[in-house]
Every structure is written in C-alpha cells, then in structure tokens.
Amino acid sequence: IKLWFGVDYYPEHWPIERRGLDAELISSAGFNVVRLAEFAWCRLEPSPGKFNFQWLDEVIELLSTKGIKAVLGTPTAAPPPWLVKAHLDILPVNFQGHRMPPVARRHYCPNNPNYIKASERIVEAMAKHYRDNPNVIGYQIDNELSLGDEYCYCDHCVTLFRNWLKNKYGSISELNKVYGTIFWSHEYGDWDEIHPPTPPFDECNRGLSLDWFRFRSKSFVEFLKIQVRILKSISPNKKVTTNLMGLFPGVDYYDLSRNLDFPSWDCYPKFARAYYDPAWISMLHDATRCMGMESFWVMELQAGPTDGYAGHPIGVTPDPGELRKWLYQAIAHGAEGVVYFRYRTVCFGKEQYWHGILNHDGEINRRYLEVKRTGEELKKIGEILVDAKCKSDVGLIFSYDSLWATLIENRYYAKSYHEQALNAYKGFWHHGVNVDVISPDHDFKNYRILLAPFLYLTNKNLIEKLKNYVENGGLLIATARTSVKDEFNRVYSNGLPGELKDLFGLRVTDYTSIPPEIEVKVSTQYGQTSVSGWLEELTITSAQVLGVHEYEWLKGRPAITLNRYGRGYAVYIGCFLTQDASKLIADRIIEERLVKPPVELRGEPVELVSKEGRDYRLLFLINHDPKSKTVELDFGKVLEAKSLLRGLHVKGETVKVTLNSHDVEILYFED
Ligand SMILES: [Zn+2]
C-alpha cells in the first residue's frame, strides 16, 4: 500500500504567477497528494449551471507533472451567494425562528430540497468532468458535516422529523407510551402536534430529545449518501471520504462512515490549548480507524498555530519536532494518508491565523524544513509503515446514544462521557496496549477485554451482545451509570443496571453524585485509588468484591466487583473512573497477563504503539515532551531489530533508547 503524504492547497487564494513556485515547494517537500477545491464553489460554478473547471484543471495538471495526485473536496460546505439569493430557504433556521445569516460557512439545511438539488448539480458536474482524469484519486464530501444545537428548525426539518417518528413508531399512541408524554401533559393526538425539542434539552422530554439528536445525525448521513451515490455511479474506482472531527457529537460518525471507502479526520492537537493530551489524539485516531475498515486518513493535520475560534485564543505554535511527531503518531495508529493543513497561511477572510506550513509571506521556514525532512524519511519507509496493521486485544465501546443522552442532561454529571472514555483508554495507552474504539454495533468477539465506561444507554440487542461476549470467555469492565436507561432514554424500572444485573451479579441499590472538586478513595488489596464524580452502593448477589468504598456512609461497602458468568468475567466499578483508577485496573490486567503489551517499558513514559506486517512487527516510540527521555525496552528474550529512522541495529533482551525532544523511533522486527 502506498502512504499518502499531502497538504491542503488553496491555489485560488494566491496570484497565478505564484503557482509554479508552489508546485516546486510542494513537490520538494515530498508530498504525493494535495486536497483541492473544498470551498471553491463560487469559482467552480460562478453562476447557476455555468461551470468553470479550467483553473482547477490547470492546477491538477501542473501538480501531476511532479507526480502529485489530487483529492477534490465537493464544495457543498460553503454555498455561493447567488444560491442563497435565489433560495433563501436553504439557510438553516434556529430554534428561535431566525435564519442563519450567510456570513461564514455551513449555512445550509441538509434537508432543504433546493439545496440538495444544487448540491447534486455541482457534484455531478465535478464527477463527470474528472471521471477520466487519473490524477484525481478521490473526493472528500463537504467539510466537517454538522450544525450546532441551535439548528435546524426549518419547516422541512420539522415535517421530516414528524415523518421519521411516524415511520419509527407507527402510531401516535405507541410514541406517547414510550416517551411517557403523560408527564407535564404532553400526550399527542396527532403527529403535527409534535414540535422538536429546543435547547436547553434537559427541559424537554428525554425520549423526544434523543430522537431529535438521532434525526439530526441521520439528516447529515442522508445528505452525504446522496453525494456518495452520485460520485460512485460516475466514478466507481475513485475513493470517497469525508473529513470528521474526532468523536464530535453532532453526527454519529460510525453510522456516517459506513457509506465511505474510508473515513478521515481533522487533527489539531494544540487547537486552543497550550497543553494538549497526546492520549486523547491517539484515542481519536483509534476511533476513526474503527469507523472504517482498518484504514483512515488524517485530512487536516495541524501545521502551525491555530486561529482563535469561538472564544478560544490563538493556539500555541507547535514546538520543533511536533509536526513530524504528529504524523508518525497518526501512522502508528493506522493512518494510510496524512495531509497537513494547509500549505500557506491565508492573508484574508476568516482563518487568517489558522497557520499553514508556510507563514503569510510564503517563504521557506522551520516548519517547512521539518515537513520536508519527514517527507524524505517517508520515501524510504512509508510503505513498510502502512503495510503493517494495528491489532488490538482491547475494545472500548463508544456509544453515540450514551453520549447524546448525557449531553441532553448537560452538566448533570461531574464527568463527561468523553472524559470517562478517555480515562478508560488511558490506563492501557500508558502500557502501549492497542485499543480499538468501537461502536456498540461492532463485533466484540475478537477482544479479550471490553471496556464499557459510562455505557448509559442499552437496548435489547446490546444487552444480548454483552452477555454473549462474557459467556464465551470475555472480560467486560463497566463503570457506574451503566445501563441506567433503555433505548427510549427511560430509566429502567426494574432496578439497575437494568437487564445486566445477573451479568454483574449485583444490584445498584443507592447512589450519590460527588462534586467534581472532591476526591474520594476506594481500597483494594493492591492499595487505594482515587475515584470521583459518582458513587454507588452495590448489593451483591453473586459477584466477589475486589474493592470497597472509603466514603462516609458507604465505607466498607463493595465498590469494585468481579462476577463469573459463563466462561468469562464481568467487572463492575461503582464509581466514575479517574486516570488513577484506570491505571490501577490496567496494571492489574497486565500483571495477570490477560493482555500483553508488545514490550515491557521501563524508565520515563513515552507513547508505545505496535503494528503487525505480514512477516514483521513495528514498534513506535514517541516522545511527547520537549525534554529528551531514555527508556528501556524489555523484550523478555533476545531479539534483533532495525531502527527505521536511524538505520541502527539493536540486539538484546533489553534495549535502551534515547529520544530527543518530540522525537520518534520505529523499531522493525522480522518474525
Ligand atoms: Zn432545516
């Protein structure tokens, strides 16, 4: 497989005389792909139905003379002014009834028939024009598909929502029953009496709100599918993707990605924060990989300081070495394409400070030289890196239903759903144990361990899957607030955790929220650990106790339990996870050899990731700190390895590796 190494390039922002030099610099950095045209609708179709692809053809042609291919963005994230003028109704309507002003981007309703028609026309024209152009390898549909919580309440959306509900529930009495509309006298007599819930959603009916989140997500999935159908019917061999935003809540990305050749995402590790968490970035890579079939791209990788945005300050500048490091981190976690955003920082419009590789002046700078050096390395080792795949024994369930249910109850819990997922992930990340971040629909059977942090919502199917998984020998680890609600966002009336009581061998008989600033302890035979946010009283039926609460009235009561179920085990943690608690659990699991890290890592902490090729293995060591670090790798037996980035050979049972500031080492082992 070829590694795609690229940059997002906006030739339409610069004088035509500059293009030759741009092509030269893009080529000599080692790039083999560019993304083009994602916001260029007004140039591609300057007036309704009149297309102009000539400027884009010229750019593609020029770059192709240097062996550079193109991914084209379908430009539907930014409707041109003539389209808004002709069809004001394409503008989304917020919950207060105001149309979104067409002053930025994403000012369209995905359900609007006029917008869908205009989108079909430009996408079809593009696909036909580039059908036989071998230099266009694929398409990125739209850009960061989503609308905020305020949108869209236009007449089309309201009507479609009612139809969607009708289709789902069949009768209004069934809907009344599952929503519990008797509460506050909401019983509906007809479908057109239903109004979508509005922010703050926690004021509204829980079932209706969750269905609204699902409907909004489906609206974008359907909008994307229209474009996929057009592109694939005209160019079945060109790849189709779209650029996601990690585990952004607006759209169920697992659902969306089913329609793509592969997903891609926009990765800005230092966006709006001086201190970022590299484990969070790793987790988002792993999640995006699991949204597709093994492979994904990073379609935008941070290449300089980010702009201020939505009240955030201008981001800190990446340290020397970080651009290279982030690229290897993405590849370590399975990326087959990495595209830096953007080639050159723009001088006008919004995003004047969303820096590219080059600054505004277009001169060669230290970031360019770093990327170029990385490009030279990739020419030698790129294929070896992407031919190897990530294999994980640990799965982490990320449920959009649970995420949405907790967002509807915004600030009810001291810990967010995302944070609980990250804490669960991090215990294993520290050991270099690969984790798949999967949806509840994913097949569980290949995982030795399944993490289910804050799995707030369950349905019959998921309950069956979890039971089957454990029955057949799996180890399931769940936390407080598991299976509190059913698929209609109703609390189970038969005690918690719903139909999973026998799986965990316990019943949650009482609980308390804990303010975020208060740290409480749980004691185990391996010492104490801090937990936070939520504590539960667990009444045991068949589980054994692994840890007890230290908190006031719960002192001495079971806090962590283990239940044998079929051939496997189910662990229940009656609190929210801190990183400390997650580490204690992961440490124990590794000590018990239930999963094995690729090597034992001693010394200062660095990120460790492994990949498996057909007859070789790769170990990535990534130093996420500005200071140099020395680690010792214990292979458990004498092994020989080649260092791919330094050309050295290492041999021994233990090997010492020193990593400079933000440096990366990749060890290659032949099987
Ligand atoms: Zn709408």
mmCIF file of N, CA and C in Angstrom, residues 196-290:
data_model
loop_
_atom_site.group_PDB
_atom_site.id
_atom_site.type_symbol
_atom_site.label_atom_id
_atom_site.label_comp_id
_atom_site.label_asym_id
_atom_site.label_seq_id
_atom_site.Cartn_x
_atom_site.Cartn_y
_atom_site.Cartn_z
ATOM 1 N N PRO A 196 -40.147 19.774 17.592
ATOM 2 C CA PRO A 196 -38.827 19.308 18.018
ATOM 3 C C PRO A 196 -38.428 19.983 19.327
ATOM 4 N N PRO A 197 -37.688 19.271 20.168
ATOM 5 C CA PRO A 197 -37.226 19.868 21.427
ATOM 6 C C PRO A 197 -36.196 20.954 21.132
ATOM 7 N N THR A 198 -36.041 21.889 22.046
ATOM 8 C CA THR A 198 -35.107 23.005 21.837
ATOM 9 C C THR A 198 -34.144 23.098 23.018
ATOM 10 N N PRO A 199 -32.969 23.683 22.767
ATOM 11 C CA PRO A 199 -32.035 23.853 23.886
ATOM 12 C C PRO A 199 -32.592 24.845 24.910
ATOM 13 N N PRO A 200 -32.322 24.666 26.193
ATOM 14 C CA PRO A 200 -31.595 23.543 26.808
ATOM 15 C C PRO A 200 -32.449 22.279 26.836
ATOM 16 N N PHE A 201 -31.903 21.209 26.274
ATOM 17 C CA PHE A 201 -32.695 19.997 26.060
ATOM 18 C C PHE A 201 -33.128 19.326 27.356
ATOM 19 N N ASP A 202 -32.439 19.616 28.444
ATOM 20 C CA ASP A 202 -32.821 18.920 29.677
ATOM 21 C C ASP A 202 -34.160 19.416 30.217
ATOM 22 N N GLU A 203 -34.702 20.474 29.619
ATOM 23 C CA GLU A 203 -36.058 20.921 29.950
ATOM 24 C C GLU A 203 -37.107 20.056 29.247
ATOM 25 N N CYS A 204 -36.667 19.323 28.238
ATOM 26 C CA CYS A 204 -37.623 18.662 27.337
ATOM 27 C C CYS A 204 -37.740 17.173 27.645
ATOM 28 N N ASN A 205 -38.695 16.555 26.984
ATOM 29 C CA ASN A 205 -38.894 15.110 27.114
ATOM 30 C C ASN A 205 -37.639 14.370 26.659
ATOM 31 N N ARG A 206 -37.188 13.418 27.475
ATOM 32 C CA ARG A 206 -35.924 12.733 27.186
ATOM 33 C C ARG A 206 -35.976 11.881 25.911
ATOM 34 N N GLY A 207 -37.080 11.169 25.720
ATOM 35 C CA GLY A 207 -37.188 10.304 24.538
ATOM 36 C C GLY A 207 -37.232 11.126 23.265
ATOM 37 N N LEU A 208 -38.017 12.196 23.307
ATOM 38 C CA LEU A 208 -38.137 13.075 22.140
ATOM 39 C C LEU A 208 -36.782 13.716 21.834
ATOM 40 N N SER A 209 -36.076 14.142 22.877
ATOM 41 C CA SER A 209 -34.781 14.801 22.668
ATOM 42 C C SER A 209 -33.773 13.841 22.040
ATOM 43 N N LEU A 210 -33.732 12.612 22.541
ATOM 44 C CA LEU A 210 -32.774 11.655 21.981
ATOM 45 C C LEU A 210 -33.111 11.365 20.516
ATOM 46 N N ASP A 211 -34.393 11.236 20.218
ATOM 47 C CA ASP A 211 -34.779 11.011 18.820
ATOM 48 C C ASP A 211 -34.418 12.211 17.948
ATOM 49 N N TRP A 212 -34.490 13.402 18.489
ATOM 50 C CA TRP A 212 -34.098 14.607 17.741
ATOM 51 C C TRP A 212 -32.602 14.570 17.420
ATOM 52 N N PHE A 213 -31.793 14.168 18.393
ATOM 53 C CA PHE A 213 -30.350 14.033 18.138
ATOM 54 C C PHE A 213 -30.099 12.994 17.044
ATOM 55 N N ARG A 214 -30.841 11.894 17.136
ATOM 56 C CA ARG A 214 -30.680 10.834 16.119
ATOM 57 C C ARG A 214 -31.108 11.343 14.743
ATOM 58 N N PHE A 215 -32.215 12.053 14.719
ATOM 59 C CA PHE A 215 -32.729 12.566 13.446
ATOM 60 C C PHE A 215 -31.748 13.561 12.819
ATOM 61 N N ARG A 216 -31.203 14.462 13.637
ATOM 62 C CA ARG A 216 -30.240 15.442 13.101
ATOM 63 C C ARG A 216 -29.028 14.730 12.512
ATOM 64 N N SER A 217 -28.572 13.689 13.212
ATOM 65 C CA SER A 217 -27.436 12.916 12.711
ATOM 66 C C SER A 217 -27.788 12.249 11.379
ATOM 67 N N LYS A 218 -28.962 11.610 11.355
ATOM 68 C CA LYS A 218 -29.414 10.928 10.130
ATOM 69 C C LYS A 218 -29.545 11.910 8.968
ATOM 70 N N SER A 219 -29.927 13.144 9.260
ATOM 71 C CA SER A 219 -30.092 14.134 8.193
ATOM 72 C C SER A 219 -28.773 14.324 7.443
ATOM 73 N N PHE A 220 -27.674 14.390 8.191
ATOM 74 C CA PHE A 220 -26.376 14.542 7.524
ATOM 75 C C PHE A 220 -25.918 13.247 6.863
ATOM 76 N N VAL A 221 -26.259 12.121 7.478
ATOM 77 C CA VAL A 221 -25.909 10.844 6.844
ATOM 78 C C VAL A 221 -26.616 10.743 5.487
ATOM 79 N N GLU A 222 -27.892 11.126 5.460
ATOM 80 C CA GLU A 222 -28.642 11.064 4.198
ATOM 81 C C GLU A 222 -28.084 12.061 3.181
ATOM 82 N N PHE A 223 -27.722 13.238 3.652
ATOM 83 C CA PHE A 223 -27.150 14.247 2.757
ATOM 84 C C PHE A 223 -25.846 13.731 2.140
ATOM 85 N N LEU A 224 -25.037 13.093 2.967
ATOM 86 C CA LEU A 224 -23.778 12.522 2.470
ATOM 87 C C LEU A 224 -24.043 11.399 1.463
ATOM 88 N N LYS A 225 -25.036 10.568 1.768
ATOM 89 C CA LYS A 225 -25.308 9.416 0.895
ATOM 90 C C LYS A 225 -25.711 9.852 -0.514
ATOM 91 N N ILE A 226 -26.389 10.986 -0.605
ATOM 92 C CA ILE A 226 -26.765 11.493 -1.934
ATOM 93 C C ILE A 226 -25.500 11.733 -2.764
ATOM 94 N N GLN A 227 -24.511 12.346 -2.139
ATOM 95 C CA GLN A 227 -23.263 12.633 -2.863
ATOM 96 C C GLN A 227 -22.475 11.354 -3.150
ATOM 97 N N VAL A 228 -22.481 10.436 -2.190
ATOM 98 C CA VAL A 228 -21.771 9.165 -2.412
ATOM 99 C C VAL A 228 -22.351 8.462 -3.642
ATOM 100 N N ARG A 229 -23.689 8.426 -3.712
ATOM 101 C CA ARG A 229 -24.341 7.736 -4.836
ATOM 102 C C ARG A 229 -23.934 8.345 -6.173
ATOM 103 N N ILE A 230 -23.913 9.672 -6.243
ATOM 104 C CA ILE A 230 -23.544 10.342 -7.498
ATOM 105 C C ILE A 230 -22.088 10.030 -7.854
ATOM 106 N N LEU A 231 -21.200 10.217 -6.891
ATOM 107 C CA LEU A 231 -19.768 10.031 -7.158
ATOM 108 C C LEU A 231 -19.469 8.589 -7.554
ATOM 109 N N LYS A 232 -20.077 7.642 -6.846
ATOM 110 C CA LYS A 232 -19.786 6.232 -7.114
ATOM 111 C C LYS A 232 -20.427 5.747 -8.413
ATOM 112 N N SER A 233 -21.569 6.336 -8.774
ATOM 113 C CA SER A 233 -22.192 5.882 -10.019
ATOM 114 C C SER A 233 -21.388 6.382 -11.218
ATOM 115 N N ILE A 234 -20.716 7.514 -11.063
ATOM 116 C CA ILE A 234 -19.939 8.054 -12.184
ATOM 117 C C ILE A 234 -18.495 7.540 -12.155
ATOM 118 N N SER A 235 -17.912 7.472 -10.972
ATOM 119 C CA SER A 235 -16.509 7.030 -10.851
ATOM 120 C C SER A 235 -16.371 5.974 -9.769
ATOM 121 N N PRO A 236 -16.793 4.748 -10.069
ATOM 122 C CA PRO A 236 -16.772 3.721 -9.010
ATOM 123 C C PRO A 236 -15.385 3.474 -8.427
ATOM 124 N N ASN A 237 -14.335 3.789 -9.185
ATOM 125 C CA ASN A 237 -12.992 3.480 -8.687
ATOM 126 C C ASN A 237 -12.310 4.615 -7.948
ATOM 127 N N LYS A 238 -12.913 5.771 -7.968
ATOM 128 C CA LYS A 238 -12.317 6.858 -7.188
ATOM 129 C C LYS A 238 -12.818 6.752 -5.748
ATOM 130 N N LYS A 239 -11.923 7.034 -4.807
ATOM 131 C CA LYS A 239 -12.251 6.876 -3.387
ATOM 132 C C LYS A 239 -13.162 8.003 -2.920
ATOM 133 N N VAL A 240 -13.992 7.671 -1.948
ATOM 134 C CA VAL A 240 -14.882 8.672 -1.370
ATOM 135 C C VAL A 240 -14.697 8.693 0.145
ATOM 136 N N THR A 241 -14.453 9.884 0.675
ATOM 137 C CA THR A 241 -14.315 10.031 2.123
ATOM 138 C C THR A 241 -14.968 11.340 2.537
ATOM 139 N N THR A 242 -14.943 11.626 3.829
ATOM 140 C CA THR A 242 -15.301 12.959 4.307
ATOM 141 C C THR A 242 -14.459 13.221 5.541
ATOM 142 N N ASN A 243 -14.242 14.492 5.850
ATOM 143 C CA ASN A 243 -13.370 14.794 6.992
ATOM 144 C C ASN A 243 -14.185 15.025 8.256
ATOM 145 N N LEU A 244 -13.944 14.163 9.244
ATOM 146 C CA LEU A 244 -14.657 14.184 10.519
ATOM 147 C C LEU A 244 -13.871 15.000 11.536
ATOM 148 N N MET A 245 -14.414 15.084 12.735
ATOM 149 C CA MET A 245 -13.745 15.840 13.798
ATOM 150 C C MET A 245 -13.639 14.993 15.066
ATOM 151 N N GLY A 246 -12.926 13.896 14.967
ATOM 152 C CA GLY A 246 -12.709 13.055 16.150
ATOM 153 C C GLY A 246 -13.980 12.346 16.570
ATOM 154 N N LEU A 247 -14.409 12.569 17.805
ATOM 155 C CA LEU A 247 -15.661 11.988 18.299
ATOM 156 C C LEU A 247 -16.654 13.108 18.584
ATOM 157 N N PHE A 248 -16.725 14.019 17.634
ATOM 158 C CA PHE A 248 -17.629 15.160 17.703
ATOM 159 C C PHE A 248 -19.074 14.663 17.830
ATOM 160 N N PRO A 249 -19.869 15.317 18.682
ATOM 161 C CA PRO A 249 -21.199 14.765 18.967
ATOM 162 C C PRO A 249 -22.285 15.024 17.919
ATOM 163 N N GLY A 250 -22.054 15.935 16.963
ATOM 164 C CA GLY A 250 -23.139 16.344 16.064
ATOM 165 C C GLY A 250 -23.693 15.237 15.177
ATOM 166 N N VAL A 251 -22.835 14.329 14.738
ATOM 167 C CA VAL A 251 -23.243 13.261 13.828
ATOM 168 C C VAL A 251 -22.629 11.959 14.339
ATOM 169 N N ASP A 252 -23.400 10.879 14.285
ATOM 170 C CA ASP A 252 -22.846 9.569 14.657
ATOM 171 C C ASP A 252 -21.873 9.146 13.560
ATOM 172 N N TYR A 253 -20.597 9.331 13.838
ATOM 173 C CA TYR A 253 -19.580 9.095 12.815
ATOM 174 C C TYR A 253 -19.451 7.620 12.433
ATOM 175 N N TYR A 254 -19.812 6.723 13.335
ATOM 176 C CA TYR A 254 -19.760 5.295 12.981
ATOM 177 C C TYR A 254 -20.821 4.997 11.925
ATOM 178 N N ASP A 255 -21.985 5.589 12.121
ATOM 179 C CA ASP A 255 -23.090 5.425 11.180
ATOM 180 C C ASP A 255 -22.730 6.066 9.832
ATOM 181 N N LEU A 256 -22.211 7.278 9.891
ATOM 182 C CA LEU A 256 -21.855 8.022 8.678
ATOM 183 C C LEU A 256 -20.798 7.280 7.856
ATOM 184 N N SER A 257 -19.783 6.760 8.551
ATOM 185 C CA SER A 257 -18.616 6.202 7.857
ATOM 186 C C SER A 257 -18.910 4.905 7.119
ATOM 187 N N ARG A 258 -20.016 4.254 7.468
ATOM 188 C CA ARG A 258 -20.393 3.030 6.747
ATOM 189 C C ARG A 258 -20.548 3.280 5.251
ATOM 190 N N ASN A 259 -20.784 4.528 4.881
ATOM 191 C CA ASN A 259 -21.048 4.854 3.479
ATOM 192 C C ASN A 259 -19.797 5.260 2.706
ATOM 193 N N LEU A 260 -18.647 5.232 3.366
ATOM 194 C CA LEU A 260 -17.422 5.751 2.754
ATOM 195 C C LEU A 260 -16.453 4.627 2.412
ATOM 196 N N ASP A 261 -15.507 4.911 1.507
ATOM 197 C CA ASP A 261 -14.410 3.962 1.309
ATOM 198 C C ASP A 261 -13.526 3.936 2.549
ATOM 199 N N PHE A 262 -13.295 5.101 3.108
ATOM 200 C CA PHE A 262 -12.593 5.190 4.393
ATOM 201 C C PHE A 262 -12.919 6.549 5.009
ATOM 202 N N PRO A 263 -12.920 6.636 6.343
ATOM 203 C CA PRO A 263 -13.132 7.940 6.975
ATOM 204 C C PRO A 263 -11.822 8.717 7.059
ATOM 205 N N SER A 264 -11.924 10.000 7.234
ATOM 206 C CA SER A 264 -10.725 10.779 7.541
ATOM 207 C C SER A 264 -11.108 11.809 8.598
ATOM 208 N N TRP A 265 -10.110 12.404 9.218
ATOM 209 C CA TRP A 265 -10.460 13.401 10.251
ATOM 210 C C TRP A 265 -9.459 14.530 10.299
ATOM 211 N N ASP A 266 -9.885 15.599 10.949
ATOM 212 C CA ASP A 266 -9.093 16.819 11.043
ATOM 213 C C ASP A 266 -8.494 16.901 12.440
ATOM 214 N N CYS A 267 -7.172 16.815 12.486
ATOM 215 C CA CYS A 267 -6.477 16.600 13.753
ATOM 216 C C CYS A 267 -5.656 17.835 14.131
ATOM 217 N N TYR A 268 -6.120 18.530 15.155
ATOM 218 C CA TYR A 268 -5.428 19.739 15.629
ATOM 219 C C TYR A 268 -5.066 19.561 17.100
ATOM 220 N N PRO A 269 -3.947 18.874 17.358
ATOM 221 C CA PRO A 269 -3.623 18.542 18.754
ATOM 222 C C PRO A 269 -3.542 19.763 19.661
ATOM 223 N N LYS A 270 -3.068 20.872 19.135
ATOM 224 C CA LYS A 270 -2.882 22.041 20.006
ATOM 225 C C LYS A 270 -3.877 23.151 19.693
ATOM 226 N N PHE A 271 -5.030 22.799 19.164
ATOM 227 C CA PHE A 271 -6.042 23.815 18.909
ATOM 228 C C PHE A 271 -6.526 24.381 20.237
ATOM 229 N N ALA A 272 -6.361 25.666 20.415
ATOM 230 C CA ALA A 272 -6.964 26.381 21.534
ATOM 231 C C ALA A 272 -6.513 25.894 22.904
ATOM 232 N N ARG A 273 -5.437 25.160 22.982
ATOM 233 C CA ARG A 273 -4.960 24.787 24.310
ATOM 234 C C ARG A 273 -3.443 24.699 24.323
ATOM 235 N N ALA A 274 -2.874 25.241 25.379
ATOM 236 C CA ALA A 274 -1.425 25.273 25.477
ATOM 237 C C ALA A 274 -0.889 23.881 25.800
ATOM 238 N N TYR A 275 -1.646 23.128 26.613
ATOM 239 C CA TYR A 275 -1.188 21.801 26.997
ATOM 240 C C TYR A 275 -2.189 20.798 26.481
ATOM 241 N N TYR A 276 -1.769 20.002 25.564
ATOM 242 C CA TYR A 276 -2.711 19.044 24.999
ATOM 243 C C TYR A 276 -2.399 17.661 25.539
ATOM 244 N N ASP A 277 -3.343 16.746 25.348
ATOM 245 C CA ASP A 277 -3.159 15.392 25.844
ATOM 246 C C ASP A 277 -2.935 14.455 24.657
ATOM 247 N N PRO A 278 -1.717 13.957 24.473
ATOM 248 C CA PRO A 278 -1.458 13.084 23.320
ATOM 249 C C PRO A 278 -2.296 11.810 23.335
ATOM 250 N N ALA A 279 -2.711 11.357 24.528
ATOM 251 C CA ALA A 279 -3.545 10.142 24.594
ATOM 252 C C ALA A 279 -4.908 10.397 23.952
ATOM 253 N N TRP A 280 -5.404 11.596 24.114
ATOM 254 C CA TRP A 280 -6.693 11.964 23.502
ATOM 255 C C TRP A 280 -6.582 11.888 21.978
ATOM 256 N N ILE A 281 -5.472 12.385 21.434
ATOM 257 C CA ILE A 281 -5.260 12.335 19.981
ATOM 258 C C ILE A 281 -5.159 10.879 19.519
ATOM 259 N N SER A 282 -4.430 10.063 20.285
ATOM 260 C CA SER A 282 -4.315 8.637 19.936
ATOM 261 C C SER A 282 -5.688 7.973 19.936
ATOM 262 N N MET A 283 -6.489 8.314 20.935
ATOM 263 C CA MET A 283 -7.815 7.711 21.028
ATOM 264 C C MET A 283 -8.682 8.102 19.830
ATOM 265 N N LEU A 284 -8.556 9.344 19.388
ATOM 266 C CA LEU A 284 -9.355 9.779 18.238
ATOM 267 C C LEU A 284 -8.869 9.105 16.946
ATOM 268 N N HIS A 285 -7.557 8.892 16.827
ATOM 269 C CA HIS A 285 -7.057 8.113 15.681
ATOM 270 C C HIS A 285 -7.662 6.703 15.712
ATOM 271 N N ASP A 286 -7.622 6.084 16.888
ATOM 272 C CA ASP A 286 -8.124 4.708 17.013
ATOM 273 C C ASP A 286 -9.621 4.641 16.711
ATOM 274 N N ALA A 287 -10.347 5.654 17.168
ATOM 275 C CA ALA A 287 -11.790 5.682 16.908
ATOM 276 C C ALA A 287 -12.042 5.817 15.404
ATOM 277 N N THR A 288 -11.330 6.735 14.755
ATOM 278 C CA THR A 288 -11.554 6.942 13.323
ATOM 279 C C THR A 288 -11.196 5.679 12.543
ATOM 280 N N ARG A 289 -10.114 5.022 12.961
ATOM 281 C CA ARG A 289 -9.743 3.757 12.296
ATOM 282 C C ARG A 289 -10.885 2.748 12.397
ATOM 283 N N CYS A 290 -11.509 2.672 13.562
ATOM 284 C CA CYS A 290 -12.567 1.679 13.768
ATOM 285 C C CYS A 290 -13.894 2.089 13.127
#
